[in-house]
XYZ file of C-alpha atoms in Angstrom:
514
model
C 15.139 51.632 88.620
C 16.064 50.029 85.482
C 15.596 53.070 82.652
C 17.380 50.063 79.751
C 13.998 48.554 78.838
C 11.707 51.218 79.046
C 14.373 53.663 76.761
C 14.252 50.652 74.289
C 10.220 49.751 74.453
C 10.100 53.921 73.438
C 12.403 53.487 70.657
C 10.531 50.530 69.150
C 7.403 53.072 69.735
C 8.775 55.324 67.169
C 10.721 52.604 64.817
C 7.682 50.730 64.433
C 5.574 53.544 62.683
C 7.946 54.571 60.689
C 8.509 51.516 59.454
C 5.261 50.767 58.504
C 4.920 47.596 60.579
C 4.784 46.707 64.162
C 8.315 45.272 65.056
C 7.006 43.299 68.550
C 4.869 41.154 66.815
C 2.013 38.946 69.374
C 3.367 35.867 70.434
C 3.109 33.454 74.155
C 6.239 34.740 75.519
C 5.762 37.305 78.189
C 7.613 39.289 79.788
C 7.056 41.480 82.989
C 8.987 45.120 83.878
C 9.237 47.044 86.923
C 10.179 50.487 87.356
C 10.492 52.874 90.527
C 6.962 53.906 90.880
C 5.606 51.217 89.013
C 5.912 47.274 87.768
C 5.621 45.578 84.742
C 4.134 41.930 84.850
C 2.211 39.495 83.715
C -1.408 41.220 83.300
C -4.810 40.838 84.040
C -6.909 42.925 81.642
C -6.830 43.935 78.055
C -6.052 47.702 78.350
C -3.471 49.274 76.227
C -0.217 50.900 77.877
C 0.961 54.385 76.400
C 4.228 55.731 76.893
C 4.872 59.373 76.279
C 7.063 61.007 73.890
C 8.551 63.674 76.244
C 10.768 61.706 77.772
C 8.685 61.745 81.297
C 7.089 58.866 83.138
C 4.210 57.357 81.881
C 1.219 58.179 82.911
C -1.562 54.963 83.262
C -5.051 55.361 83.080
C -7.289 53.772 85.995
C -9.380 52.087 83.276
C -9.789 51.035 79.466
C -11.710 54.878 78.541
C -8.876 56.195 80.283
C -6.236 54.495 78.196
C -7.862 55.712 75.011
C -8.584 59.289 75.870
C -4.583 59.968 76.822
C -2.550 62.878 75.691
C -1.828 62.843 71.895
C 1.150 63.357 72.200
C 1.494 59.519 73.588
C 2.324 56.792 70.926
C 0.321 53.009 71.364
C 1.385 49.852 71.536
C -1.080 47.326 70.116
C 1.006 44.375 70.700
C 0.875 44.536 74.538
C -1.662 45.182 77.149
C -1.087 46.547 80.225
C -3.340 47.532 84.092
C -3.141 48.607 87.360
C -3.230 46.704 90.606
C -5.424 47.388 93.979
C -2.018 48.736 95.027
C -1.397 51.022 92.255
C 1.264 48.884 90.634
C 1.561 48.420 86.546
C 1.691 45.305 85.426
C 1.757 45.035 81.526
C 2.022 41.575 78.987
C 4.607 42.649 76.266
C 4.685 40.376 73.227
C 8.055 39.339 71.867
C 9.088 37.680 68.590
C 10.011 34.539 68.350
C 14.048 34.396 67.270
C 14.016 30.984 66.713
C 15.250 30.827 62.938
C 13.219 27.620 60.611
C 16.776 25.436 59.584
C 14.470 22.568 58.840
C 11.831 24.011 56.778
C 14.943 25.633 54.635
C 16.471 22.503 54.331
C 13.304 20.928 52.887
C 13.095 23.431 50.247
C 16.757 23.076 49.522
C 16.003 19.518 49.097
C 13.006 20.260 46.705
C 14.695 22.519 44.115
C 17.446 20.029 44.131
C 15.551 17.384 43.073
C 12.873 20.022 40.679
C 16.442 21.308 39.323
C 17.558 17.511 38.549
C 14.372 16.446 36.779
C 14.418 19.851 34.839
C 17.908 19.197 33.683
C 16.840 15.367 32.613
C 13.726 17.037 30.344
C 15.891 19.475 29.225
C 18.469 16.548 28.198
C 15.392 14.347 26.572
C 14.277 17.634 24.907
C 17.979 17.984 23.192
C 17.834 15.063 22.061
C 14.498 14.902 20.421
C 15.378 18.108 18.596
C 18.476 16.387 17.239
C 16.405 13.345 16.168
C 13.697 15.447 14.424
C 16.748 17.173 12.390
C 17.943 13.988 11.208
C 14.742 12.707 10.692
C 13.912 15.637 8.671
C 17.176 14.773 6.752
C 16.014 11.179 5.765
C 12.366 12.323 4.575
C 14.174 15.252 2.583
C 15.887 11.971 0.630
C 13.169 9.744 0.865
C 11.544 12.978 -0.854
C 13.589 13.287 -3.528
C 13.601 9.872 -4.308
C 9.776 9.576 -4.633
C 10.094 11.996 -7.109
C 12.892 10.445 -9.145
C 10.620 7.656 -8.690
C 7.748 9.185 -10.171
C 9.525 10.924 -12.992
C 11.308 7.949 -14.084
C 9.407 5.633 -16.300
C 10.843 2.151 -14.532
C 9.298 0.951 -11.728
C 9.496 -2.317 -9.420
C 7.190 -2.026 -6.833
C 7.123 -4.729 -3.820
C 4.598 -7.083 -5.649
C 6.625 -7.727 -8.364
C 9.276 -8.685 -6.144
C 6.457 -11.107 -4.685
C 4.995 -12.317 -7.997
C 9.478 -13.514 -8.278
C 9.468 -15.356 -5.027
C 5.921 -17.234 -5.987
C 7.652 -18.253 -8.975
C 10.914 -19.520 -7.030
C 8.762 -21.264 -4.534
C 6.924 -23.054 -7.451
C 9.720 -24.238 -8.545
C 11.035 -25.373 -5.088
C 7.468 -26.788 -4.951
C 8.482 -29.136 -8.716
C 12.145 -30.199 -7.495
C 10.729 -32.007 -4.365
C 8.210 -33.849 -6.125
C 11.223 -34.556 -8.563
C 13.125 -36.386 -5.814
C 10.547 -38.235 -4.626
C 9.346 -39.502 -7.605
C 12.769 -39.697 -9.995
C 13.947 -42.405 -11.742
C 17.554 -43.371 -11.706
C 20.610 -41.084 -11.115
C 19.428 -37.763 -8.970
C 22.735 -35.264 -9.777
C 20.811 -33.269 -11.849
C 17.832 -32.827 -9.711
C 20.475 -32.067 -6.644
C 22.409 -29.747 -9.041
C 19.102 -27.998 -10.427
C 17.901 -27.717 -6.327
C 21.123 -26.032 -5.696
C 20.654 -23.389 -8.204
C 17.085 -23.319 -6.824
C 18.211 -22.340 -3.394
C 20.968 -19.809 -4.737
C 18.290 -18.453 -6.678
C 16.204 -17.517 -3.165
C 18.971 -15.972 -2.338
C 19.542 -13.719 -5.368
C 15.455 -12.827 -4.970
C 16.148 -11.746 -1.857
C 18.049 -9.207 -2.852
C 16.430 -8.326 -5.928
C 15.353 -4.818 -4.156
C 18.376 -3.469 -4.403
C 19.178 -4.170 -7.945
C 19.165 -2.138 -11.089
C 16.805 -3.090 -13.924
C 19.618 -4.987 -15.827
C 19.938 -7.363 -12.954
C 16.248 -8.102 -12.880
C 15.845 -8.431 -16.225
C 18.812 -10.764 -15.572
C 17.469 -12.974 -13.035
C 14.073 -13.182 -14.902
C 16.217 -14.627 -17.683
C 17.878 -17.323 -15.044
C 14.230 -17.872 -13.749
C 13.114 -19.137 -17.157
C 15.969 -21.360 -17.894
C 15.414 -22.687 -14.725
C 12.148 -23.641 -15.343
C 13.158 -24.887 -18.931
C 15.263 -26.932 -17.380
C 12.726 -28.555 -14.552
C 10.382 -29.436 -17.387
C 13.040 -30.975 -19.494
C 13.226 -33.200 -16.039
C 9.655 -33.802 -15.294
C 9.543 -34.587 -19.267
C 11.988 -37.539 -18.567
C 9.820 -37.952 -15.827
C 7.274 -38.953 -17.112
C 8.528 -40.637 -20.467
C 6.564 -38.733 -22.642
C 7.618 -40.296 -26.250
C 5.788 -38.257 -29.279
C 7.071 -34.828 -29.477
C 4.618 -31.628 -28.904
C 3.281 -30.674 -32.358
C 5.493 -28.225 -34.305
C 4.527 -24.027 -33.437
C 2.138 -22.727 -35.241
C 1.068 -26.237 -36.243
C -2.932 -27.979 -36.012
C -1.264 -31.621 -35.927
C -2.962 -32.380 -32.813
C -5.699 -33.889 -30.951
C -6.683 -30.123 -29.130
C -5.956 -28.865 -25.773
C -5.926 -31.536 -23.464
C -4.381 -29.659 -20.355
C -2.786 -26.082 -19.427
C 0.493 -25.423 -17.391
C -0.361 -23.170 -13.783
C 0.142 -19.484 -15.117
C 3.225 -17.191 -15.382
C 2.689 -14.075 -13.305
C 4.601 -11.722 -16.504
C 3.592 -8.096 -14.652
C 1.046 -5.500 -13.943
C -0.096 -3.399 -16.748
C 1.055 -0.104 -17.488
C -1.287 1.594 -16.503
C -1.818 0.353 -12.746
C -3.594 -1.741 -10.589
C -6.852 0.214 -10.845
C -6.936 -0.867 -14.864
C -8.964 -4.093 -14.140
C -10.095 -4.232 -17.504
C -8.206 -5.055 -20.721
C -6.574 -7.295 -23.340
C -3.156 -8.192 -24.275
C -0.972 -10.962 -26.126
C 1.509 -10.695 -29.178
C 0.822 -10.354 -32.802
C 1.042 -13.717 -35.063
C 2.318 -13.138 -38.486
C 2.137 -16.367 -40.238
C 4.804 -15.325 -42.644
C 7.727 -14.441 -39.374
C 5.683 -15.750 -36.352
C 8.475 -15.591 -34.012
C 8.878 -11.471 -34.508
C 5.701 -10.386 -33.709
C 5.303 -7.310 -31.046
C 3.886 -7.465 -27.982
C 0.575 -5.193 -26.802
C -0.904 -4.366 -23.887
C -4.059 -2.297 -24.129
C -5.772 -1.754 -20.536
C -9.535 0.165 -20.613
C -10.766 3.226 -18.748
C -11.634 2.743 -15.423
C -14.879 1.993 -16.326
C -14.128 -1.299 -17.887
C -15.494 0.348 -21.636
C -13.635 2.211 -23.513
C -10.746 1.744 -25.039
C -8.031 5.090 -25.579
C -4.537 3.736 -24.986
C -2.552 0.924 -25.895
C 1.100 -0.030 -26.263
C 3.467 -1.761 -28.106
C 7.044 -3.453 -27.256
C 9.422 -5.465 -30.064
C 10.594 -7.842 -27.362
C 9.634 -9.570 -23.900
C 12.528 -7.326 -22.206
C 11.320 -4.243 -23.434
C 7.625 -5.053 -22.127
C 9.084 -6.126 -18.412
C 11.230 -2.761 -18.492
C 8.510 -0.913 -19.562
C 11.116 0.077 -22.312
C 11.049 1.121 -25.751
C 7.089 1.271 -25.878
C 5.124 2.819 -28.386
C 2.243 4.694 -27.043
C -0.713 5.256 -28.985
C -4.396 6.470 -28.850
C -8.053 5.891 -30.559
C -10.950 6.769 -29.524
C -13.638 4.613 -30.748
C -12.923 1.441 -29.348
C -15.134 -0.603 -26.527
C -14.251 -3.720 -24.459
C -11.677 -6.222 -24.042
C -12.447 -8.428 -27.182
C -9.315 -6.881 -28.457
C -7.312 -9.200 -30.939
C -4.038 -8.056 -32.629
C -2.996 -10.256 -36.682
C -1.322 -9.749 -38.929
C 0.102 -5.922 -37.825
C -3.645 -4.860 -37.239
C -5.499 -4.580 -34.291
C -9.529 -5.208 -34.255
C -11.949 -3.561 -32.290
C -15.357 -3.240 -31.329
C -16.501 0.442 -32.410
C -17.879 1.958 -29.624
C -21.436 2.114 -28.784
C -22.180 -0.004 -32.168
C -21.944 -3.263 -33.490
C -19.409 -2.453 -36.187
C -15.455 -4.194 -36.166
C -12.640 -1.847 -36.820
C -9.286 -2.584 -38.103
C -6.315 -0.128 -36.942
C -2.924 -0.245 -38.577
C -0.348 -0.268 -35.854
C 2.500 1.400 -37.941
C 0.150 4.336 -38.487
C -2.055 3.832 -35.542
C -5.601 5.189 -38.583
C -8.183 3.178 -39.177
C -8.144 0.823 -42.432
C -11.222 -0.580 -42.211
C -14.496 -1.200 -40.918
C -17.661 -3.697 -41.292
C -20.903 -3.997 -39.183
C -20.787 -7.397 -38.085
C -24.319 -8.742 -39.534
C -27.258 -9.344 -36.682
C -24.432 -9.208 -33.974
C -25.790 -8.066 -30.382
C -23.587 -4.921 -28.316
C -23.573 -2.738 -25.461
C -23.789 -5.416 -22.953
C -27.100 -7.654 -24.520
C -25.147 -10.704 -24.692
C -21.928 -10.251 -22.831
C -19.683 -12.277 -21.007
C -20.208 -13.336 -16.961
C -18.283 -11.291 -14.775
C -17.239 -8.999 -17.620
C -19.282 -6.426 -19.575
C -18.836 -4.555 -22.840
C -17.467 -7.772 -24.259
C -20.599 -9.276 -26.904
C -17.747 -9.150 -29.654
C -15.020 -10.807 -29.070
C -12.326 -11.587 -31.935
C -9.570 -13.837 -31.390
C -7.046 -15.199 -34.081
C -5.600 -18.846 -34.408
C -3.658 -20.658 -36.720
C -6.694 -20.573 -39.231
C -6.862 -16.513 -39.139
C -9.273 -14.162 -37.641
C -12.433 -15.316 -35.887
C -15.296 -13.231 -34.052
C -17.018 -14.932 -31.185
C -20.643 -13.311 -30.475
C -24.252 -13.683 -30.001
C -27.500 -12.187 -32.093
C -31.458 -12.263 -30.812
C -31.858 -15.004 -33.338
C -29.583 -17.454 -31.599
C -31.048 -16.408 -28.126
C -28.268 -15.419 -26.417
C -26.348 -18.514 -27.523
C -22.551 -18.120 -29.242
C -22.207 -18.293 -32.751
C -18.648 -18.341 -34.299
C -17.497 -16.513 -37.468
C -15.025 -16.703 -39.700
C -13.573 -13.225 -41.071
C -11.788 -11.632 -43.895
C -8.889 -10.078 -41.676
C -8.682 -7.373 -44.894
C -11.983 -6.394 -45.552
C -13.839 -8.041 -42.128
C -16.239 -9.695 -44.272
C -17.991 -12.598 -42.442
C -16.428 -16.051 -44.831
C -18.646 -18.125 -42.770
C -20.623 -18.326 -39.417
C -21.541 -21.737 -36.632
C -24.210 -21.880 -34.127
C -23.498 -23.076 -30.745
C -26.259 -24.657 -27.818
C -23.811 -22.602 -25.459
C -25.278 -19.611 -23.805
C -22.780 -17.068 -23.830
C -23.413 -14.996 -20.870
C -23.148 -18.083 -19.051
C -19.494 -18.257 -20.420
C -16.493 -16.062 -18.463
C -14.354 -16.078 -21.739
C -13.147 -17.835 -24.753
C -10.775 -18.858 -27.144
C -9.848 -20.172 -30.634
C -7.318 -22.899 -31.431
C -6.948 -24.348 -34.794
C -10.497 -23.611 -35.853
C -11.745 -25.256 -32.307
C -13.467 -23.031 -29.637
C -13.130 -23.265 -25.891
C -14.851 -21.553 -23.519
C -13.818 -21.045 -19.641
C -16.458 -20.752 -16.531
C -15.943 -20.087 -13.029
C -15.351 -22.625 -9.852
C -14.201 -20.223 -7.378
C -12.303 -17.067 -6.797
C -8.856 -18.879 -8.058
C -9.705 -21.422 -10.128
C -11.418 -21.261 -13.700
C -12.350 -24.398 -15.989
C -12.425 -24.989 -19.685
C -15.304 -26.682 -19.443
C -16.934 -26.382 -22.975
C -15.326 -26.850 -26.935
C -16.930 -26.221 -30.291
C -14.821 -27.530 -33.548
C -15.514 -25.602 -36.777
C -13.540 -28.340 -38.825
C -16.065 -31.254 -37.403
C -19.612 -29.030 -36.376
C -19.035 -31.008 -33.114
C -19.057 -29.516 -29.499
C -18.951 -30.824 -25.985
C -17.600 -30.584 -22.565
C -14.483 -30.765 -21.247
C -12.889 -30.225 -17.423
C -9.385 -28.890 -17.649
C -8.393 -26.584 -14.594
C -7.093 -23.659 -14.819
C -5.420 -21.440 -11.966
C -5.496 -17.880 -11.745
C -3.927 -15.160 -9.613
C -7.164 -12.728 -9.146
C -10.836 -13.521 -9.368
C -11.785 -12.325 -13.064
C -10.830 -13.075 -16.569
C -11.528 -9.829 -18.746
C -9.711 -11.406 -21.489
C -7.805 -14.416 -23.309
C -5.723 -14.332 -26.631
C -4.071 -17.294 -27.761
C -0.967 -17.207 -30.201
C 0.034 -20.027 -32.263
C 3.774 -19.698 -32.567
C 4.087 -19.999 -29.044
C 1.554 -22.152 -28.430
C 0.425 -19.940 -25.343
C -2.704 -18.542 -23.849
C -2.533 -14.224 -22.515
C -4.676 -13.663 -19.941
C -5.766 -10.517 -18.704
C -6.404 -11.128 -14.574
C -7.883 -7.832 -13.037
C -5.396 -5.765 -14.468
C -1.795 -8.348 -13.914
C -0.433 -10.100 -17.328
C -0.864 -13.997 -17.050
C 0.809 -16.404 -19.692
C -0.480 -20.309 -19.792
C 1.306 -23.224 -21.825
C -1.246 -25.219 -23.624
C -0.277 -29.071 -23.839
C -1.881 -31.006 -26.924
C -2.888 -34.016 -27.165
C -0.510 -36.092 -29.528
C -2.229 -37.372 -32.774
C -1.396 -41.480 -33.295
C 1.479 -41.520 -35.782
């Protein structure tokens, strides 16, 4: 007899209960025990062994009722089965655990929260790092911040256009001293010396960004001798003999051709000012001390509120040392400024008004007889413009057309005091049909358009002579409309106003036989 095994099978009997759980869980392995009056192996049936709690033998039942009507006072054993032979022996199927502990399974899983522990340290790393670059990002936008807003408060501003509109103007000039070299005359140290100072200049534009307004207004200064100094060349050139007419003097044979334009600036007021006027006062008595206005209109390309004035060039480019001032009554671009006065159309009628610039009030105003307004008889591409004065060497002229002359331009001649008409010409030009126009010495010219950058003054009308006619000189422009053109005699220049940017043109005459 062997009382070990069944001493521990009853002890597992009562652990397992108590425990909660059955502690010989099923499995393959069998195992078969054998007792004195009885033995335990492998079985045939399903039935269930009991084992009694008294400590006596146990007592098996001859079928599967019998098993589960025993004593209650027996304990069962679901996890083996147990019968009876022909010969009275027990034979019972225990089921054992398997002991067998899963190394390679926990070695996988050591192996997986290595690695998930590596790539979460390498996320964690990247996410450090991100957080440090959004700090210092946030650092540089703080700055950038606070330099906007310098930017905005401060009343000087380059913005990356004008730094364009600088290059065009070098390259223009690189553009002239080529054609120089291939086409000069004689000894070539100037050219070589002027293409040096050319190719320092490109470096000095470059940059231009990061210098104050002194140094621009610096190298503007350098630009313009530079250029003084390629036409001097392309003078000798082309051995041009008679000298230009004096400024300010008629002692010509007209405009005969016009120089590509000078890109000055933008107006104050912004790109989205596309309408407007501006030039420089002539006073016949000092014409080299005349200020310099810019006047952009409302959005809406009507009326007129604002305007400014500057006492130099400088001061304009700087946007320095401006005076500010404000009506309210005048309409369109066909803004001229003589003799300290600046003339106006009145708004919504077809009066002229004359505003004194030192007081910025009204001095006088005339209804300019028969003249069509609000847009009957305006210019092409440009409305609110059916008066248009302009002022020459002669004085103050009005440019305009009236129902009698169909739609055609008729020139007058005006009091620049009192805006009386002194006298008035009929032209066979239709005016709509016209983009702009101008006076010189008493002549008029008027411009039309070729294509988006080029303009032509294609027409003339001379109040000295009654004679008009057509004439093809090309002119070059930066944007696709001309609101407005004002010629001043001193300076023998035309100022454009180009969709809202400041254009200046040199006006070459031709040379009256001596």
């Amino acid at each position: 007899m062997r009382p070990g095994l069944p001493c521990l099978l009853t002890l597992l009997c009562f652990l397992g209960p108590a425990m909660g759980k059955t502690l010989l869980p099923t499995n393959s392995d069998f195992y078969a025990i054998t007792t004195a009056e009885s033995s335990w192996s492998t079985p045939t049936s399903g039935s269930s062994l009991f084992i009694p709690t008294s400590g006596s033998s146990p007592s098996i039942p001859t079928s599967g009722s019998d098993w589960s009507s025993s004593s209650s006072q027996s304990q069962s054993f679901s996890n083996f089965t147990g019968s009876t032979d022909e010969r009275g022996i027990c034979q019972c199927s225990v089921v054992l655990p398997d002991t067998t502990f899963p190394v390679e399974r926990v070695e996988r899983l050591e192996v997986t929260a290595q690695a998930i522990s590596k790539k979460f340290n390498k996320e964690l790393s990247k996410v450090k790092e991100y957080v440090q670059l959004i700090s210092v990002y946030e650092k540089k936008l703080f700055n950038l911040t606070v330099r906007i807003e310098i930017m905005e408060k401060d009343s000087i501003s380059y913005t990356e256009l004008d730094f364009e509109l600088i290059k065009i103007e070098v390259r223009e000039m690189e553009k002239l001293i080529k054609r120089l070299k291939v086409g000069f005359v004689g000894s070539t140290v100037i050219v070589d010396q002027l293409e040096v100072e050319i190719r320092n200049m490109t470096l000095l534009v470059e940059k231009l960004e990061t210098l104050d307004k002194n140094n621009v207004l610096a190298i503007r200064r350098e630009i313009l001798a530079l250029k003084n100094r390629l036409k001097e060349c392309e003078a000798s050139k082309e051995e041009i003999g008679p000298t230009p007419p004096a400024p300010g003097s008629c002692a010509h044979g007209g405009v005969v051709n016009i120089s590509r334009p000078d890109i000055v600036k933008l107006n104050w007021r912004g790109f989205s000012y596309k309408y407007g006027a501006w030039g420089r006062d002539y006073l016949p008595q000092h014409p080299g001390k005349g200020l310099y206005w810019v006047a952009p209109l409302d959005t809406d390309g009507r009326i007129l509120q604002y305007y400014r004035l500057y006492n130099t060039m400088d001061d304009l480019l700087l946007y320095t040392n401006a005076q500010q001032n404000r009506i309210t009554y005048g309409q369109g671009s066909g803004i001229a400024v003589y003799k300290n006065s600046m003339y106006v159309n009145w708004y919504n009628t077809g009066n002229i008004a004359r505003v004194n610039l030192t007081t910025n009030k009204v001095a006088q105003t005339q209804t300019l007889p028969n003249a069509a307004y609000n847009n009957r008889f305006s210019y092409a591409n440009v409305g609110w413009q059916d008066i248009d004065l302009a002022a020459d060497e002669n004085g103050l002229w009005v440019i305009y057309a009236t129902e009698a002359s169909t739609g055609n331009m008729v020139i007058s001649k005006l009091n620049d005091t009192t805006l009386e008409v002194l006298n008035t010409w009929q032209t066979r030009q239709y005016k709509p049909s016209v983009t702009n126009a101008f006076m010189v010495c008493g002549v008029l010219y008027a411009t039309r358009t070729l294509n988006t950058r080029t303009e032509e003054i294609f027409y003339y009308y001379d109040t000295n002579t009654g004679k008009e006619g057509r004439l093809s000189i090309v002119m070059q422009k930066m944007m696709e409309n001309l609101q407005s053109i004002n010629y001043h005699p001193f300076e023998q220049k035309l100022f454009v106003y180009n969709d809202g940017y400041l254009l200046t043109y040199d006006l070459v005459f031709q040379q009256k036989p001596q």
